[in-house]
Amino acid sequence: RLEQLNEYFKKEYNKGFLKSSPIILSNSRISGLKAKGLFLPYLILEETNLNDADFRNAFLRYSRFTNGVVLRSDLSNSDFCNANFVKTLFIKVNFTGAEMNKTDLLETNFCEVDLQNINGLEGALNLGRADFQNGVTVTTREKEIIDLANPKIKELILVN
């Protein structure tokens, strides 16, 4: 059960074990994973395809989603502080209400993604070097933050 798994990971996190011995699911194809409320900081998903996942309300601080593809997934209200999204392609992903302070977005590609009410977006790393295309949904606040980082971005859909 997810509750028992979360309790185990919280104990390991508090001992510092997840930092030194993270869960690694790299070079994988993962489809339909339902892990709403998952507590798994330091998760490594490098060069992984993640499709149709439900990670709503997940605690994924310090995680690495690098050089992969995330498709049609719900990551809303999840905590990605200090996560690494370098060179990851997100297509039709819901990030509404997610926490992204110090998340590295270097060459991250957002396509048809919902970025409304993101927390900590102004503290995201390399925001100006992320790519936004094919209608990324934002509020006025996110649009202003993204425009400051890269005024050339035109593919934002403003929702008030």
Coordinates of N, CA and C in Angstrom, one line a residue:
R1 N 0.8 -1.2 0.0 CA 0.0 0.0 0.0 C 0.9 1.2 0.0
L2 N 0.4 2.3 -0.7 CA 1.1 3.5 -0.8 C 1.4 4.2 0.6
E3 N 0.5 4.1 1.5 CA 0.7 4.7 2.8 C 1.9 4.1 3.5
Q4 N 2.0 2.7 3.4 CA 3.1 2.0 4.1 C 4.4 2.3 3.4
L5 N 4.3 2.4 2.1 CA 5.5 2.7 1.3 C 6.0 4.1 1.6
N6 N 5.1 5.1 1.7 CA 5.4 6.5 2.1 C 6.1 6.5 3.5
E7 N 5.5 5.8 4.4 CA 6.1 5.8 5.8 C 7.5 5.3 5.8
Y8 N 7.7 4.2 5.0 CA 9.1 3.7 4.9 C 10.0 4.7 4.3
F9 N 9.6 5.3 3.1 CA 10.5 6.3 2.5 C 10.7 7.6 3.4
K10 N 9.7 8.0 4.2 CA 9.9 9.1 5.1 C 11.0 8.8 6.1
K11 N 11.0 7.5 6.6 CA 12.0 7.1 7.6 C 13.4 7.1 7.0
E12 N 13.5 6.6 5.8 CA 14.7 6.5 5.1 C 15.2 7.9 4.7
Y13 N 14.3 8.8 4.3 CA 14.6 10.2 4.0 C 15.2 10.9 5.3
N14 N 14.5 10.7 6.4 CA 15.0 11.4 7.6 C 16.3 10.8 8.1
K15 N 16.7 9.6 7.7 CA 18.0 9.1 8.1 C 19.1 9.5 7.1
G16 N 18.6 10.1 5.9 CA 19.6 10.5 4.9 C 19.9 9.4 3.9
F17 N 19.2 8.2 4.0 CA 19.5 7.1 3.1 C 19.1 7.3 1.7
L18 N 17.9 8.0 1.5 CA 17.5 8.2 0.1 C 18.4 9.1 -0.7
K19 N 19.1 10.0 0.0 CA 20.1 10.9 -0.7 C 21.3 10.0 -1.2
S20 N 21.8 9.1 -0.4 CA 22.9 8.3 -0.7 C 22.6 7.1 -1.5
S21 N 21.3 6.6 -1.4 CA 20.9 5.4 -2.1 C 19.5 5.6 -2.7
P22 N 19.4 6.5 -3.7 CA 18.1 6.8 -4.3 C 17.5 5.7 -5.0
I23 N 16.1 5.8 -5.2 CA 15.4 4.8 -6.1 C 15.7 5.2 -7.5
I24 N 16.2 4.3 -8.3 CA 16.5 4.6 -9.7 C 15.6 3.8 -10.7
L25 N 14.9 4.5 -11.5 CA 14.0 3.9 -12.5 C 14.5 4.4 -13.9
S26 N 15.7 4.6 -14.1 CA 16.3 5.2 -15.4 C 16.2 4.2 -16.5
N27 N 16.2 4.8 -17.7 CA 16.2 4.0 -19.0 C 15.0 3.0 -19.0
S28 N 13.8 3.6 -18.6 CA 12.6 2.7 -18.5 C 11.5 3.3 -19.3
R29 N 10.5 2.5 -19.5 CA 9.2 2.9 -20.1 C 8.1 2.6 -19.0
I30 N 7.6 3.7 -18.5 CA 6.6 3.5 -17.4 C 5.3 4.1 -17.9
S31 N 4.2 3.3 -17.8 CA 2.9 3.7 -18.3 C 1.8 3.4 -17.3
G32 N 1.0 4.4 -17.0 CA -0.2 4.2 -16.2 C 0.1 4.2 -14.7
L33 N 1.3 4.6 -14.2 CA 1.6 4.5 -12.8 C 0.7 5.5 -12.0
K34 N 0.0 5.0 -11.0 CA -0.8 5.8 -10.2 C -0.2 5.8 -8.8
A35 N 0.3 7.0 -8.5 CA 1.1 7.2 -7.2 C 0.7 8.5 -6.6
K36 N -0.6 8.8 -6.5 CA -1.0 10.1 -5.9 C -0.6 10.2 -4.5
G37 N 0.1 11.3 -4.2 CA 0.6 11.5 -2.8 C 1.9 10.8 -2.5
L38 N 2.6 10.3 -3.5 CA 3.9 9.5 -3.3 C 4.9 10.4 -2.6
F39 N 5.6 9.9 -1.6 CA 6.7 10.5 -1.0 C 8.0 9.8 -1.4
L40 N 8.7 10.4 -2.4 CA 9.9 9.8 -2.9 C 10.9 10.8 -3.4
P41 N 11.5 11.6 -2.4 CA 12.6 12.5 -2.9 C 13.8 11.7 -3.4
Y42 N 14.5 12.4 -4.2 CA 15.8 11.9 -4.9 C 15.5 10.8 -5.9
L43 N 14.2 10.6 -6.3 CA 13.9 9.6 -7.4 C 14.7 10.0 -8.6
I44 N 15.2 9.0 -9.3 CA 16.0 9.2 -10.5 C 15.2 8.5 -11.7
L45 N 14.8 9.3 -12.6 CA 14.1 8.9 -13.8 C 14.9 9.4 -15.0
E46 N 16.1 9.1 -15.2 CA 16.9 9.6 -16.3 C 16.6 8.8 -17.6
E47 N 16.4 9.5 -18.7 CA 16.2 8.8 -20.0 C 15.0 7.8 -19.9
T48 N 14.0 8.3 -19.2 CA 12.8 7.5 -19.0 C 11.6 8.1 -19.7
N49 N 10.7 7.2 -20.2 CA 9.4 7.7 -20.8 C 8.4 7.4 -19.7
L50 N 7.7 8.4 -19.3 CA 6.6 8.3 -18.3 C 5.3 8.7 -18.9
N51 N 4.4 7.8 -19.1 CA 3.1 8.1 -19.8 C 1.9 7.8 -18.9
D52 N 0.9 8.7 -19.0 CA -0.3 8.6 -18.3 C -0.2 8.3 -16.8
A53 N 0.8 9.0 -16.1 CA 1.0 8.8 -14.7 C 0.2 9.8 -13.9
D54 N -0.1 9.4 -12.7 CA -0.8 10.2 -11.7 C 0.1 10.4 -10.5
F55 N 0.8 11.5 -10.5 CA 1.7 11.9 -9.3 C 1.2 13.1 -8.6
R56 N -0.1 13.3 -8.6 CA -0.7 14.5 -7.9 C -0.2 14.4 -6.5
N57 N 0.0 15.6 -5.9 CA 0.4 15.8 -4.5 C 1.6 15.0 -4.1
A58 N 2.5 14.7 -5.0 CA 3.7 13.9 -4.7 C 4.8 14.8 -4.1
F59 N 5.6 14.2 -3.3 CA 6.8 14.9 -2.7 C 8.0 14.3 -3.4
L60 N 8.5 15.1 -4.4 CA 9.6 14.6 -5.3 C 10.8 15.6 -5.3
R61 N 11.0 16.2 -4.2 CA 12.2 17.1 -4.1 C 13.4 16.3 -4.5
Y62 N 14.3 17.1 -5.1 CA 15.7 16.6 -5.4 C 15.6 15.5 -6.5
S63 N 14.5 15.2 -7.1 CA 14.4 14.2 -8.1 C 15.0 14.6 -9.4
R64 N 15.4 13.6 -10.2 CA 16.0 13.9 -11.5 C 15.1 13.2 -12.6
F65 N 14.5 14.1 -13.4 CA 13.7 13.7 -14.6 C 14.5 14.2 -15.8
T66 N 15.6 13.7 -16.1 CA 16.5 14.3 -17.2 C 16.5 13.5 -18.4
N67 N 16.6 14.2 -19.6 CA 16.7 13.5 -20.9 C 15.5 12.5 -21.1
G68 N 14.4 12.8 -20.6 CA 13.3 11.9 -20.8 C 12.0 12.5 -21.4
V69 N 10.9 11.8 -21.4 CA 9.7 12.3 -21.9 C 8.6 12.0 -20.9
V70 N 7.8 13.0 -20.6 CA 6.6 12.8 -19.7 C 5.4 13.2 -20.5
L71 N 4.5 12.3 -20.7 CA 3.3 12.5 -21.6 C 2.0 12.2 -20.9
R72 N 1.1 13.1 -21.1 CA -0.3 13.0 -20.5 C -0.3 12.6 -19.1
S73 N 0.4 13.3 -18.2 CA 0.5 12.9 -16.8 C 0.0 14.1 -15.9
D74 N -0.4 13.7 -14.7 CA -0.9 14.7 -13.8 C 0.1 14.8 -12.6
L75 N 0.8 16.0 -12.6 CA 1.9 16.2 -11.6 C 1.4 17.4 -10.7
S76 N 0.1 17.7 -10.8 CA -0.4 18.9 -10.1 C -0.1 18.8 -8.6
N77 N 0.1 20.0 -8.0 CA 0.3 20.1 -6.5 C 1.5 19.3 -6.0
S78 N 2.4 18.9 -6.8 CA 3.5 18.1 -6.4 C 4.7 19.1 -6.1
D79 N 5.6 18.6 -5.2 CA 6.7 19.4 -4.8 C 8.0 18.9 -5.5
F80 N 8.5 19.8 -6.4 CA 9.7 19.5 -7.2 C 10.8 20.4 -6.8
C81 N 10.8 21.0 -5.6 CA 11.9 21.8 -5.2 C 13.3 21.1 -5.4
N82 N 14.2 21.8 -6.0 CA 15.6 21.3 -6.2 C 15.6 20.1 -7.2
A83 N 14.5 19.9 -7.9 CA 14.5 18.8 -8.9 C 15.3 19.2 -10.1
N84 N 15.6 18.2 -11.0 CA 16.3 18.5 -12.2 C 15.5 18.0 -13.4
F85 N 15.0 18.9 -14.2 CA 14.2 18.6 -15.4 C 15.0 18.8 -16.7
V86 N 16.3 18.8 -16.6 CA 17.2 19.2 -17.7 C 16.9 18.3 -18.9
K87 N 16.7 18.9 -20.1 CA 16.5 18.3 -21.4 C 15.3 17.2 -21.4
T88 N 14.3 17.5 -20.6 CA 13.1 16.6 -20.5 C 12.0 17.3 -21.3
L89 N 11.2 16.5 -22.0 CA 10.1 16.9 -22.8 C 8.8 16.6 -22.1
F90 N 8.0 17.6 -21.7 CA 6.8 17.4 -21.1 C 5.7 17.7 -22.1
I91 N 4.8 16.8 -22.4 CA 3.7 17.0 -23.3 C 2.4 16.7 -22.7
K92 N 1.5 17.6 -22.7 CA 0.1 17.5 -22.1 C 0.2 17.0 -20.7
V93 N 1.0 17.8 -19.9 CA 1.2 17.5 -18.5 C 0.6 18.6 -17.6
N94 N -0.1 18.2 -16.6 CA -0.7 19.2 -15.6 C 0.3 19.4 -14.4
F95 N 0.8 20.6 -14.4 CA 1.7 21.0 -13.3 C 1.0 22.0 -12.3
T96 N -0.3 22.2 -12.5 CA -1.1 23.2 -11.7 C -0.8 23.1 -10.2
G97 N -0.4 24.2 -9.6 CA -0.1 24.3 -8.2 C 1.2 23.6 -7.7
A98 N 2.0 23.1 -8.7 CA 3.2 22.5 -8.3 C 4.2 23.5 -7.7
E99 N 5.2 23.0 -6.9 CA 6.3 23.8 -6.4 C 7.5 23.5 -7.2
M100 N 8.1 24.6 -7.7 CA 9.3 24.5 -8.6 C 10.5 25.4 -8.2
N101 N 10.5 25.8 -6.9 CA 11.6 26.6 -6.5 C 13.0 25.8 -6.6
K102 N 13.9 26.4 -7.3 CA 15.2 25.8 -7.6 C 15.2 24.6 -8.4
T103 N 14.1 24.4 -9.2 CA 14.0 23.3 -10.1 C 14.8 23.7 -11.4
D104 N 15.7 22.9 -11.9 CA 16.5 23.2 -13.0 C 15.8 22.9 -14.3
L105 N 15.5 23.9 -15.1 CA 14.7 23.8 -16.3 C 15.6 24.0 -17.6
L106 N 16.9 23.8 -17.5 CA 17.7 24.0 -18.6 C 17.3 23.1 -19.8
E107 N 17.0 23.7 -20.9 CA 16.6 23.0 -22.1 C 15.4 22.1 -21.9
T108 N 14.6 22.4 -20.9 CA 13.3 21.6 -20.7 C 12.3 22.1 -21.7
N109 N 11.6 21.2 -22.3 CA 10.6 21.6 -23.3 C 9.2 21.3 -22.8
F110 N 8.4 22.4 -22.7 CA 7.0 22.3 -22.3 C 6.1 22.5 -23.5
C111 N 5.3 21.5 -23.8 CA 4.4 21.5 -24.9 C 3.0 21.1 -24.5
E112 N 2.0 22.1 -24.7 CA 0.6 21.9 -24.2 C 0.6 21.5 -22.7
V113 N 1.3 22.3 -21.9 CA 1.4 22.0 -20.5 C 0.6 23.1 -19.7
D114 N 0.0 22.7 -18.6 CA -0.7 23.6 -17.7 C 0.3 24.0 -16.6
L115 N 0.7 25.3 -16.6 CA 1.6 25.8 -15.6 C 0.9 26.9 -14.7
Q116 N -0.4 26.7 -14.5 CA -1.1 27.7 -13.7 C -0.8 27.5 -12.2
N117 N -0.7 28.7 -11.6 CA -0.5 28.7 -10.1 C 0.7 27.9 -9.6
I118 N 1.8 28.0 -10.4 CA 3.0 27.3 -10.0 C 3.6 28.1 -8.8
N119 N 4.1 27.5 -7.8 CA 4.8 28.1 -6.7 C 6.3 28.0 -6.9
G120 N 7.0 29.1 -6.6 CA 8.4 29.1 -6.7 C 8.9 29.2 -8.1
L121 N 8.1 29.5 -9.1 CA 8.6 29.6 -10.5 C 9.7 30.7 -10.7
E122 N 9.5 31.8 -9.9 CA 10.5 32.8 -10.0 C 11.9 32.4 -9.5
G123 N 11.9 31.3 -8.7 CA 13.2 30.8 -8.2 C 13.7 29.6 -9.0
A124 N 13.0 29.2 -10.1 CA 13.4 28.1 -10.9 C 14.7 28.4 -11.6
L125 N 15.6 27.5 -11.7 CA 16.9 27.7 -12.4 C 16.8 27.5 -13.9
N126 N 17.4 28.4 -14.6 CA 17.5 28.3 -16.1 C 16.1 28.5 -16.8
L127 N 15.2 29.2 -16.1 CA 13.8 29.4 -16.7 C 13.9 30.0 -18.1
G128 N 14.9 30.9 -18.3 CA 15.0 31.6 -19.5 C 15.6 30.7 -20.6
R129 N 16.1 29.5 -20.3 CA 16.6 28.6 -21.3 C 15.7 27.4 -21.5
A130 N 14.4 27.5 -20.9 CA 13.4 26.5 -21.1 C 12.7 26.9 -22.4
D131 N 12.0 25.9 -23.0 CA 11.3 26.1 -24.3 C 9.8 25.9 -24.0
F132 N 9.0 26.8 -24.4 CA 7.5 26.7 -24.2 C 6.9 26.8 -25.6
Q133 N 6.1 25.7 -26.0 CA 5.5 25.7 -27.3 C 4.1 25.1 -27.3
N134 N 3.4 25.3 -28.4 CA 2.1 24.8 -28.6 C 1.1 25.0 -27.5
G135 N 1.1 26.2 -27.0 CA 0.1 26.6 -26.0 C 0.3 26.1 -24.6
V136 N 1.2 26.8 -23.9 CA 1.4 26.5 -22.4 C 0.4 27.4 -21.7
T137 N -0.4 26.8 -20.8 CA -1.4 27.6 -20.1 C -0.8 28.2 -18.8
V138 N -1.0 29.5 -18.6 CA -0.4 30.2 -17.5 C -1.4 31.3 -17.0
T139 N -1.2 31.7 -15.8 CA -2.0 32.9 -15.3 C -1.1 34.1 -15.6
T140 N -1.6 35.3 -15.3 CA -0.8 36.5 -15.5 C 0.5 36.5 -14.7
R141 N 0.4 36.0 -13.5 CA 1.6 35.9 -12.7 C 2.7 35.1 -13.3
E142 N 2.4 33.8 -13.8 CA 3.4 33.0 -14.4 C 3.9 33.7 -15.7
K143 N 3.0 34.3 -16.5 CA 3.4 34.9 -17.7 C 4.4 36.0 -17.5
E144 N 4.2 36.8 -16.4 CA 5.2 37.9 -16.1 C 6.5 37.3 -15.7
I145 N 6.5 36.2 -14.9 CA 7.8 35.6 -14.5 C 8.5 35.0 -15.7
I146 N 7.8 34.3 -16.6 CA 8.4 33.7 -17.8 C 8.9 34.8 -18.7
D147 N 8.1 35.9 -18.9 CA 8.5 37.0 -19.8 C 9.8 37.7 -19.3
L148 N 10.0 37.8 -18.0 CA 11.2 38.4 -17.4 C 12.4 37.5 -17.7
A149 N 12.2 36.2 -17.7 CA 13.3 35.3 -17.9 C 13.6 35.2 -19.4
N150 N 12.6 35.3 -20.3 CA 12.8 35.2 -21.7 C 11.7 35.9 -22.4
P151 N 11.9 37.2 -22.8 CA 10.8 37.9 -23.4 C 10.4 37.5 -24.8
K152 N 11.2 36.6 -25.4 CA 10.9 36.1 -26.8 C 9.8 35.0 -26.8
I153 N 9.5 34.5 -25.7 CA 8.5 33.4 -25.7 C 7.1 33.9 -26.0
K154 N 6.5 33.4 -27.1 CA 5.2 33.8 -27.5 C 4.1 32.7 -27.4
E155 N 4.4 31.5 -27.0 CA 3.5 30.4 -27.1 C 2.7 30.2 -25.8
L156 N 2.5 31.3 -25.0 CA 1.8 31.1 -23.8 C 0.3 31.5 -24.0
I157 N -0.6 30.7 -23.3 CA -2.0 30.9 -23.4 C -2.4 31.5 -22.0
L158 N -2.8 32.7 -22.0 CA -3.1 33.4 -20.7 C -4.5 33.1 -20.2
V159 N -4.6 32.6 -19.0 CA -5.9 32.3 -18.4 C -5.9 33.1 -17.1
N160 N -6.9 33.9 -16.9 CA -6.9 34.7 -15.7 C -7.6 34.1 -14.5

